[in-house]
PDB file of C-alpha atoms in Angstrom:
ATOM      1  CA  MET Z   6      27.063  67.631  32.529  1.00  0.00           C
ATOM      2  CA  GLU Z   7      24.431  67.300  29.912  1.00  0.00           C
ATOM      3  CA  ILE Z   8      26.941  65.496  27.731  1.00  0.00           C
ATOM      4  CA  ALA Z   9      27.264  63.131  30.359  1.00  0.00           C
ATOM      5  CA  VAL Z  10      23.904  62.693  31.166  1.00  0.00           C
ATOM      6  CA  PHE Z  11      23.334  62.619  26.918  1.00  0.00           C
ATOM      7  CA  LEU Z  12      26.400  60.140  26.479  1.00  0.00           C
ATOM      8  CA  PHE Z  13      25.074  57.741  29.259  1.00  0.00           C
ATOM      9  CA  LEU Z  14      21.633  57.799  27.730  1.00  0.00           C
ATOM     10  CA  SER Z  15      22.823  56.941  24.050  1.00  0.00           C
ATOM     11  CA  GLY Z  16      24.752  54.017  25.421  1.00  0.00           C
ATOM     12  CA  ILE Z  17      22.031  52.310  27.295  1.00  0.00           C
ATOM     13  CA  ALA Z  18      20.367  53.368  23.956  1.00  0.00           C
ATOM     14  CA  ILE Z  19      22.705  51.401  21.827  1.00  0.00           C
ATOM     15  CA  VAL Z  20      23.644  48.732  23.636  1.00  0.00           C
ATOM     16  CA  ALA Z  21      19.925  47.457  24.250  1.00  0.00           C
ATOM     17  CA  ALA Z  22      19.113  47.753  20.386  1.00  0.00           C
ATOM     18  CA  ALA Z  23      22.789  45.862  19.826  1.00  0.00           C
ATOM     19  CA  ASN Z  24      21.088  43.214  22.008  1.00  0.00           C
ATOM     20  CA  ILE Z  25      17.812  42.946  20.157  1.00  0.00           C
ATOM     21  CA  LEU Z  26      20.120  41.515  17.388  1.00  0.00           C
ATOM     22  CA  VAL Z  27      22.393  39.071  20.111  1.00  0.00           C
ATOM     23  CA  GLN Z  28      19.118  37.988  21.422  1.00  0.00           C
ATOM     24  CA  ARG Z  29      17.684  34.584  20.183  1.00  0.00           C
ATOM     25  CA  HIS Z  30      14.191  35.164  21.435  1.00  0.00           C
ATOM     26  CA  PRO Z  31      12.340  37.467  20.280  1.00  0.00           C
ATOM     27  CA  ILE Z  32      10.699  38.371  23.958  1.00  0.00           C
ATOM     28  CA  TYR Z  33      14.258  39.102  24.936  1.00  0.00           C
ATOM     29  CA  SER Z  34      14.541  41.086  21.873  1.00  0.00           C
ATOM     30  CA  ALA Z  35      10.872  42.993  22.714  1.00  0.00           C
ATOM     31  CA  LEU Z  36      12.378  43.842  26.371  1.00  0.00           C
ATOM     32  CA  SER Z  37      15.421  45.613  25.063  1.00  0.00           C
ATOM     33  CA  LEU Z  38      13.704  47.234  22.431  1.00  0.00           C
ATOM     34  CA  ILE Z  39      11.823  49.088  25.418  1.00  0.00           C
ATOM     35  CA  VAL Z  40      14.945  49.851  26.824  1.00  0.00           C
ATOM     36  CA  THR Z  41      16.382  51.521  23.877  1.00  0.00           C
ATOM     37  CA  PHE Z  42      12.646  53.637  23.616  1.00  0.00           C
ATOM     38  CA  VAL Z  43      13.127  54.531  27.285  1.00  0.00           C
ATOM     39  CA  ALA Z  44      16.715  55.822  26.604  1.00  0.00           C
ATOM     40  CA  LEU Z  45      15.664  57.842  23.708  1.00  0.00           C
ATOM     41  CA  ALA Z  46      12.612  59.348  25.791  1.00  0.00           C
ATOM     42  CA  GLY Z  47      15.051  60.500  28.462  1.00  0.00           C
ATOM     43  CA  ILE Z  48      17.221  62.210  25.413  1.00  0.00           C
ATOM     44  CA  TYR Z  49      14.071  63.998  24.473  1.00  0.00           C
ATOM     45  CA  ILE Z  50      13.585  65.149  28.187  1.00  0.00           C
ATOM     46  CA  GLN Z  51      16.920  66.677  28.068  1.00  0.00           C
ATOM     47  CA  MET Z  52      16.293  68.481  24.314  1.00  0.00           C
ATOM     48  CA  HIS Z  53      13.000  69.810  26.088  1.00  0.00           C
ATOM     49  CA  ALA Z  54      10.740  67.567  23.860  1.00  0.00           C
ATOM     50  CA  GLU Z  55       8.555  66.952  26.416  1.00  0.00           C
ATOM     51  CA  PHE Z  56       5.731  65.925  24.507  1.00  0.00           C
ATOM     52  CA  ILE Z  57       7.109  63.699  22.124  1.00  0.00           C
ATOM     53  CA  ALA Z  58       8.845  61.994  25.320  1.00  0.00           C
ATOM     54  CA  VAL Z  59       5.483  61.163  26.994  1.00  0.00           C
ATOM     55  CA  MET Z  60       4.276  60.349  23.449  1.00  0.00           C
ATOM     56  CA  GLN Z  61       7.376  57.631  23.191  1.00  0.00           C
ATOM     57  CA  ILE Z  62       6.225  56.105  26.791  1.00  0.00           C
ATOM     58  CA  VAL Z  63       2.864  56.044  25.885  1.00  0.00           C
ATOM     59  CA  VAL Z  64       2.982  55.024  22.536  1.00  0.00           C
ATOM     60  CA  TYR Z  65       5.593  52.856  21.777  1.00  0.00           C
ATOM     61  CA  THR Z  66       6.555  51.855  24.903  1.00  0.00           C
ATOM     62  CA  GLY Z  67       2.966  51.721  26.117  1.00  0.00           C
ATOM     63  CA  ALA Z  68       1.199  50.813  23.270  1.00  0.00           C
ATOM     64  CA  ILE Z  69       3.140  49.718  20.423  1.00  0.00           C
ATOM     65  CA  MET Z  70       5.463  46.935  22.306  1.00  0.00           C
ATOM     66  CA  VAL Z  71       2.925  45.936  24.981  1.00  0.00           C
ATOM     67  CA  LEU Z  72       0.920  44.589  21.380  1.00  0.00           C
ATOM     68  CA  PHE Z  73       4.676  43.219  20.446  1.00  0.00           C
ATOM     69  CA  ILE Z  74       4.547  41.334  23.588  1.00  0.00           C
ATOM     70  CA  PHE Z  75       1.406  40.065  23.525  1.00  0.00           C
ATOM     71  CA  VAL Z  76       1.317  38.745  20.116  1.00  0.00           C
ATOM     72  CA  ILE Z  77       4.422  36.974  21.357  1.00  0.00           C
ATOM     73  CA  MET Z  78       2.763  35.391  23.885  1.00  0.00           C
ATOM     74  CA  LEU Z  79       0.051  34.325  21.886  1.00  0.00           C
ATOM     75  CA  LEU Z  80       1.546  32.528  19.393  1.00  0.00           C
ATOM     76  CA  ASN Z  81       3.794  31.172  21.800  1.00  0.00           C
ATOM     77  CA  ALA Z  82       6.819  32.055  19.502  1.00  0.00           C
ATOM     78  CA  GLY Z  83      10.404  29.811  20.572  1.00  0.00           C
ATOM     79  CA  ALA Z  84      14.087  30.649  20.319  1.00  0.00           C
ATOM     80  CA  GLU Z  85      15.070  31.354  16.256  1.00  0.00           C
ATOM     81  CA  GLN Z  86      16.780  28.570  15.314  1.00  0.00           C
ATOM     82  CA  LYS Z  87      20.341  28.153  13.774  1.00  0.00           C
ATOM     83  CA  VAL Z  88      19.648  28.153  10.647  1.00  0.00           C
ATOM     84  CA  PRO Z  89      23.087  27.317   8.593  1.00  0.00           C
ATOM     85  CA  ASP Z  90      22.736  28.121   5.339  1.00  0.00           C
ATOM     86  CA  LYS Z  91      20.986  31.253   3.105  1.00  0.00           C
ATOM     87  CA  VAL Z  92      22.145  34.009   5.524  1.00  0.00           C
ATOM     88  CA  HIS Z  93      25.616  34.274   5.370  1.00  0.00           C
ATOM     89  CA  VAL Z  94      25.970  35.908   2.648  1.00  0.00           C
ATOM     90  CA  VAL Z  95      24.221  38.474   4.236  1.00  0.00           C
ATOM     91  CA  LYS Z  96      25.483  38.171   7.814  1.00  0.00           C
ATOM     92  CA  TYR Z  97      29.464  39.258   6.168  1.00  0.00           C
ATOM     93  CA  PHE Z  98      28.134  41.550   4.171  1.00  0.00           C
ATOM     94  CA  GLY Z  99      26.322  43.017   6.339  1.00  0.00           C
ATOM     95  CA  LEU Z 100      28.057  44.033   8.984  1.00  0.00           C
ATOM     96  CA  PRO Z 101      30.930  46.230   7.160  1.00  0.00           C
ATOM     97  CA  LEU Z 102      28.239  47.632   5.406  1.00  0.00           C
ATOM     98  CA  ALA Z 103      26.034  48.780   8.584  1.00  0.00           C
ATOM     99  CA  SER Z 104      29.350  50.130   9.696  1.00  0.00           C
ATOM    100  CA  LEU Z 105      30.256  51.971   6.449  1.00  0.00           C
ATOM    101  CA  LEU Z 106      26.760  53.547   6.603  1.00  0.00           C
ATOM    102  CA  ILE Z 107      27.369  54.734   9.995  1.00  0.00           C
ATOM    103  CA  PHE Z 108      30.953  56.299   9.314  1.00  0.00           C
ATOM    104  CA  GLU Z 109      29.058  57.972   6.204  1.00  0.00           C
ATOM    105  CA  ALA Z 110      26.361  58.933   7.980  1.00  0.00           C
ATOM    106  CA  GLY Z 111      28.740  60.669  11.000  1.00  0.00           C
ATOM    107  CA  LEU Z 112      31.062  61.959   8.615  1.00  0.00           C
ATOM    108  CA  THR Z 113      28.475  64.009   6.738  1.00  0.00           C
ATOM    109  CA  ALA Z 114      27.291  65.242   9.869  1.00  0.00           C
ATOM    110  CA  SER Z 115      30.108  66.467  11.594  1.00  0.00           C
ATOM    111  CA  ARG Z 116      31.001  68.127   8.356  1.00  0.00           C
ATOM    112  CA  THR Z 117      28.413  69.593   7.868  1.00  0.00           C
ATOM    113  CA  PHE Z 118      27.399  70.700  11.417  1.00  0.00           C
ATOM    114  CA  ASP Z 119      30.917  70.980  13.247  1.00  0.00           C
ATOM    115  CA  GLY Z 120      30.794  72.606  16.144  1.00  0.00           C
ATOM    116  CA  GLU Z 121      27.674  73.585  16.184  1.00  0.00           C
ATOM    117  CA  GLY Z 122      25.478  72.639  19.034  1.00  0.00           C
ATOM    118  CA  ILE Z 123      22.235  72.347  20.256  1.00  0.00           C
ATOM    119  CA  PRO Z 124      21.466  74.498  23.401  1.00  0.00           C
ATOM    120  CA  VAL Z 125      20.087  72.096  25.748  1.00  0.00           C
ATOM    121  CA  GLU Z 126      19.266  74.608  28.478  1.00  0.00           C
ATOM    122  CA  SER Z 127      18.698  77.810  26.689  1.00  0.00           C
ATOM    123  CA  ALA Z 128      15.209  79.338  27.577  1.00  0.00           C
ATOM    124  CA  SER Z 129      16.082  82.088  24.701  1.00  0.00           C
ATOM    125  CA  ILE Z 130      13.942  79.894  21.997  1.00  0.00           C
ATOM    126  CA  ASN Z 131      10.047  80.430  22.897  1.00  0.00           C
ATOM    127  CA  LEU Z 132       9.860  76.514  23.019  1.00  0.00           C
ATOM    128  CA  SER Z 133       8.761  76.460  26.659  1.00  0.00           C
ATOM    129  CA  GLY Z 134       5.060  75.537  26.189  1.00  0.00           C
ATOM    130  CA  ASN Z 135       6.489  72.918  23.826  1.00  0.00           C
ATOM    131  CA  THR Z 136       2.861  71.292  24.310  1.00  0.00           C
ATOM    132  CA  GLU Z 137       0.588  73.858  23.042  1.00  0.00           C
ATOM    133  CA  MET Z 138       2.795  74.952  20.725  1.00  0.00           C
ATOM    134  CA  ILE Z 139       2.193  71.799  19.168  1.00  0.00           C
ATOM    135  CA  GLY Z 140      -0.700  71.594  19.873  1.00  0.00           C
ATOM    136  CA  ARG Z 141      -1.571  75.122  18.161  1.00  0.00           C
ATOM    137  CA  ALA Z 142       0.619  73.852  14.991  1.00  0.00           C
ATOM    138  CA  LEU Z 143      -1.352  70.377  14.541  1.00  0.00           C
ATOM    139  CA  TYR Z 144      -4.682  72.129  14.478  1.00  0.00           C
ATOM    140  CA  THR Z 145      -3.596  75.136  12.504  1.00  0.00           C
ATOM    141  CA  GLN Z 146      -0.807  74.402  10.070  1.00  0.00           C
ATOM    142  CA  TYR Z 147      -0.919  70.835  10.391  1.00  0.00           C
ATOM    143  CA  ALA Z 148      -4.913  70.365  10.117  1.00  0.00           C
ATOM    144  CA  LEU Z 149      -5.180  68.608   6.920  1.00  0.00           C
ATOM    145  CA  PRO Z 150      -2.509  65.836   7.706  1.00  0.00           C
ATOM    146  CA  PHE Z 151      -3.675  65.706  11.131  1.00  0.00           C
ATOM    147  CA  GLU Z 152      -7.325  64.810  10.119  1.00  0.00           C
ATOM    148  CA  VAL Z 153      -5.225  62.101   7.231  1.00  0.00           C
ATOM    149  CA  THR Z 154      -3.938  60.504   9.859  1.00  0.00           C
ATOM    150  CA  SER Z 155      -6.979  59.907  11.540  1.00  0.00           C
ATOM    151  CA  VAL Z 156      -8.341  58.326   8.316  1.00  0.00           C
ATOM    152  CA  LEU Z 157      -5.224  56.395   8.145  1.00  0.00           C
ATOM    153  CA  LEU Z 158      -5.797  55.101  11.743  1.00  0.00           C
ATOM    154  CA  LEU Z 159      -9.768  53.821  10.482  1.00  0.00           C
ATOM    155  CA  VAL Z 160      -8.085  51.709   7.648  1.00  0.00           C
ATOM    156  CA  ALA Z 161      -5.470  50.237  10.102  1.00  0.00           C
ATOM    157  CA  ILE Z 162      -8.263  49.207  12.432  1.00  0.00           C
ATOM    158  CA  VAL Z 163     -10.202  48.177   9.657  1.00  0.00           C
ATOM    159  CA  GLY Z 164      -7.503  45.965   8.144  1.00  0.00           C
ATOM    160  CA  ALA Z 165      -6.197  44.389  11.350  1.00  0.00           C
ATOM    161  CA  ILE Z 166      -9.988  43.114  11.627  1.00  0.00           C
ATOM    162  CA  VAL Z 167      -9.827  42.013   8.195  1.00  0.00           C
ATOM    163  CA  MET Z 168      -6.580  40.128   8.927  1.00  0.00           C
ATOM    164  CA  ALA Z 169      -7.896  38.621  11.861  1.00  0.00           C
ATOM    165  CA  LYS Z 170     -10.846  37.228  10.470  1.00  0.00           C
ATOM    166  CA  LYS Z 171     -11.145  33.241  10.066  1.00  0.00           C
ATOM    167  CA  GLU Z 172     -10.226  32.800   6.535  1.00  0.00           C
ATOM    168  CA  LEU Z 173      -8.575  35.484   4.253  1.00  0.00           C
TER     169      LEU Z 173
ATOM    170  CA  MET R  12      25.927  72.535  24.580  1.00  0.00           C
ATOM    171  CA  ILE R  13      25.782  69.113  22.889  1.00  0.00           C
ATOM    172  CA  PRO R  14      26.983  69.088  18.956  1.00  0.00           C
ATOM    173  CA  LEU R  15      24.259  68.523  16.750  1.00  0.00           C
ATOM    174  CA  GLY R  16      26.364  65.883  15.066  1.00  0.00           C
ATOM    175  CA  PHE R  17      26.717  63.357  18.007  1.00  0.00           C
ATOM    176  CA  TYR R  18      22.649  62.836  18.011  1.00  0.00           C
ATOM    177  CA  LEU R  19      22.700  62.097  14.525  1.00  0.00           C
ATOM    178  CA  VAL R  20      25.901  60.243  15.207  1.00  0.00           C
ATOM    179  CA  VAL R  21      23.333  58.018  17.851  1.00  0.00           C
ATOM    180  CA  SER R  22      20.815  58.265  15.468  1.00  0.00           C
ATOM    181  CA  ALA R  23      22.889  56.684  12.533  1.00  0.00           C
ATOM    182  CA  ILE R  24      23.872  54.171  14.626  1.00  0.00           C
ATOM    183  CA  LEU R  25      20.466  52.856  15.637  1.00  0.00           C
ATOM    184  CA  PHE R  26      19.394  53.329  12.288  1.00  0.00           C
ATOM    185  CA  SER R  27      22.375  50.796  11.268  1.00  0.00           C
ATOM    186  CA  ILE R  28      21.382  48.562  13.694  1.00  0.00           C
ATOM    187  CA  GLY R  29      18.051  48.380  13.024  1.00  0.00           C
ATOM    188  CA  ALA R  30      19.255  47.545   9.221  1.00  0.00           C
ATOM    189  CA  TYR R  31      21.693  44.804  10.009  1.00  0.00           C
ATOM    190  CA  GLY R  32      18.963  43.039  12.133  1.00  0.00           C
ATOM    191  CA  PHE R  33      16.461  43.309   9.529  1.00  0.00           C
ATOM    192  CA  LEU R  34      18.461  41.629   7.478  1.00  0.00           C
ATOM    193  CA  ILE R  35      19.982  39.123   9.824  1.00  0.00           C
ATOM    194  CA  LYS R  36      17.319  37.990  11.519  1.00  0.00           C
ATOM    195  CA  ARG R  37      14.937  35.405  10.711  1.00  0.00           C
ATOM    196  CA  ASN R  38      12.063  35.712  13.517  1.00  0.00           C
ATOM    197  CA  ILE R  39       9.086  37.985  11.444  1.00  0.00           C
ATOM    198  CA  ILE R  40       8.697  39.501  14.662  1.00  0.00           C
ATOM    199  CA  THR R  41      11.708  40.596  15.855  1.00  0.00           C
ATOM    200  CA  LEU R  42      12.036  41.930  11.566  1.00  0.00           C
ATOM    201  CA  PHE R  43       9.325  44.216  12.938  1.00  0.00           C
ATOM    202  CA  MET R  44      10.951  45.068  15.883  1.00  0.00           C
ATOM    203  CA  CYS R  45      13.786  45.930  13.663  1.00  0.00           C
ATOM    204  CA  ILE R  46      11.648  48.294  11.730  1.00  0.00           C
ATOM    205  CA  GLU R  47      10.537  49.741  14.697  1.00  0.00           C
ATOM    206  CA  LEU R  48      14.109  50.794  15.703  1.00  0.00           C
ATOM    207  CA  MET R  49      14.596  52.387  12.511  1.00  0.00           C
ATOM    208  CA  LEU R  50      11.708  54.648  12.956  1.00  0.00           C
ATOM    209  CA  ASN R  51      12.754  55.365  15.929  1.00  0.00           C
ATOM    210  CA  ALA R  52      16.442  56.083  14.906  1.00  0.00           C
ATOM    211  CA  VAL R  53      14.827  58.801  12.278  1.00  0.00           C
ATOM    212  CA  ASN R  54      12.740  59.967  15.371  1.00  0.00           C
ATOM    213  CA  LEU R  55      15.600  61.593  17.003  1.00  0.00           C
ATOM    214  CA  SER R  56      17.254  63.047  14.184  1.00  0.00           C
ATOM    215  CA  PHE R  57      13.806  64.828  13.666  1.00  0.00           C
ATOM    216  CA  VAL R  58      13.982  66.087  17.279  1.00  0.00           C
ATOM    217  CA  ALA R  59      17.926  66.860  17.051  1.00  0.00           C
ATOM    218  CA  PHE R  60      16.938  68.910  13.864  1.00  0.00           C
ATOM    219  CA  ALA R  61      13.905  70.426  15.731  1.00  0.00           C
ATOM    220  CA  ARG R  62      15.554  71.651  18.368  1.00  0.00           C
ATOM    221  CA  TYR R  63      18.544  73.071  16.370  1.00  0.00           C
ATOM    222  CA  TYR R  64      16.384  74.691  14.349  1.00  0.00           C
ATOM    223  CA  ALA R  65      14.390  76.045  16.957  1.00  0.00           C
ATOM    224  CA  LEU R  66      11.561  74.971  14.890  1.00  0.00           C
ATOM    225  CA  LEU R  67       8.508  72.730  16.087  1.00  0.00           C
ATOM    226  CA  ASP R  68       8.256  71.120  12.426  1.00  0.00           C
ATOM    227  CA  GLY R  69      10.136  68.739  13.131  1.00  0.00           C
ATOM    228  CA  GLN R  70       8.135  67.122  16.622  1.00  0.00           C
ATOM    229  CA  VAL R  71       5.316  67.334  14.652  1.00  0.00           C
ATOM    230  CA  PHE R  72       6.493  65.279  12.345  1.00  0.00           C
ATOM    231  CA  VAL R  73       7.526  63.116  14.979  1.00  0.00           C
ATOM    232  CA  PHE R  74       3.962  62.878  15.952  1.00  0.00           C
ATOM    233  CA  PHE R  75       2.769  61.629  12.001  1.00  0.00           C
ATOM    234  CA  VAL R  76       5.470  59.183  12.220  1.00  0.00           C
ATOM    235  CA  MET R  77       3.899  57.858  15.565  1.00  0.00           C
ATOM    236  CA  ALA R  78       0.876  57.290  14.127  1.00  0.00           C
ATOM    237  CA  VAL R  79       2.087  55.382  11.362  1.00  0.00           C
ATOM    238  CA  ALA R  80       4.275  53.064  13.287  1.00  0.00           C
ATOM    239  CA  ALA R  81       0.777  52.830  15.516  1.00  0.00           C
ATOM    240  CA  ALA R  82      -0.978  52.075  12.636  1.00  0.00           C
ATOM    241  CA  GLU R  83       1.410  49.873  10.938  1.00  0.00           C
ATOM    242  CA  ALA R  84       2.116  47.840  14.189  1.00  0.00           C
ATOM    243  CA  ALA R  85      -1.415  47.016  14.329  1.00  0.00           C
ATOM    244  CA  VAL R  86      -1.937  45.579  10.663  1.00  0.00           C
ATOM    245  CA  GLY R  87       1.118  44.651  10.171  1.00  0.00           C
ATOM    246  CA  LEU R  88       0.815  41.922  13.502  1.00  0.00           C
ATOM    247  CA  GLY R  89      -2.545  41.045  12.467  1.00  0.00           C
ATOM    248  CA  ILE R  90      -0.808  39.869   9.177  1.00  0.00           C
ATOM    249  CA  ILE R  91       2.184  37.524  11.431  1.00  0.00           C
ATOM    250  CA  VAL R  92      -0.997  36.434  13.537  1.00  0.00           C
ATOM    251  CA  ALA R  93      -2.979  35.424  10.068  1.00  0.00           C
ATOM    252  CA  LEU R  94       0.721  33.950   8.891  1.00  0.00           C
ATOM    253  CA  PHE R  95       1.264  32.005  11.656  1.00  0.00           C
ATOM    254  CA  ARG R  96      -2.234  30.364  11.521  1.00  0.00           C
ATOM    255  CA  ASN R  97      -1.934  29.072   8.227  1.00  0.00           C
ATOM    256  CA  ARG R  98       2.086  28.311   7.778  1.00  0.00           C
ATOM    257  CA  GLN R  99       2.543  27.437  11.549  1.00  0.00           C
ATOM    258  CA  THR R 100       5.889  29.357  11.365  1.00  0.00           C
ATOM    259  CA  LEU R 101       7.604  32.345  12.478  1.00  0.00           C
ATOM    260  CA  ASN R 102      10.452  31.944  10.193  1.00  0.00           C
ATOM    261  CA  VAL R 103      10.506  34.251   7.037  1.00  0.00           C
ATOM    262  CA  ASP R 104      12.641  31.805   5.222  1.00  0.00           C
ATOM    263  CA  GLU R 105      10.085  29.442   5.415  1.00  0.00           C
ATOM    264  CA  THR R 106       7.170  31.932   4.325  1.00  0.00           C
ATOM    265  CA  ASN R 107       8.876  32.069   0.127  1.00  0.00           C
ATOM    266  CA  LEU R 108       5.190  31.733  -1.726  1.00  0.00           C
ATOM    267  CA  MET R 109       5.497  35.027  -3.570  1.00  0.00           C
ATOM    268  CA  LYS R 110       9.574  34.366  -4.160  1.00  0.00           C
ATOM    269  CA  TRP R 111      10.375  33.872  -7.388  1.00  0.00           C
TER     270      TRP R 111
END
């Protein structure tokens, strides 16, 4: 049962991700990417990473992708033109190389972690108060990286304002 | 009980799709989305390993990755808007000022 849910969700994620490449218009790619993100959030919930799942929906789907769609609408981006030259080499070498990357990663994963599974339903692991534990870790062990993150976001705000100015 | 390898394979597939899309797509916004897809693939590995080792550090790292992705999206889309304003194109092949 668990594995069926997992395979269903990951199937949706992979098909939607492949659809990003198939679609020529960026708005369809963006919508496919949203489907991928939601499916991933489902996988996170199944792994009992509820905080990450909610963050996935709120931050990725709710903020980042809305920003993407906003920019696509703002720039009135049309469909990608068919470009006959230049990309051919990449297109024909890229697919075998990407498949090789998948194959290699799968081989390594199955060899290293052969037969070991993730206890999806076990309550023995003390992760029940997941969000609380993450909050505690963020403010104790990872306090410095957390503060640096806030500085990073400040820098990003300043950078975005500079980019949006009339002349660069 | 779901084998850890399944998660890693799904993660690898998503990452490879993102990497391949980054190579073949010409629209700069789609390239950006492929980067986001790769970040998400790595996040999936992080969460799977966090679950596997029963540690929360992986999930904390996902939090940081999301923060960096948000910052990156804000600045990157700002760059895209500025680029479009200056060059009137979103095709990366036509934006070759810094190419050899």
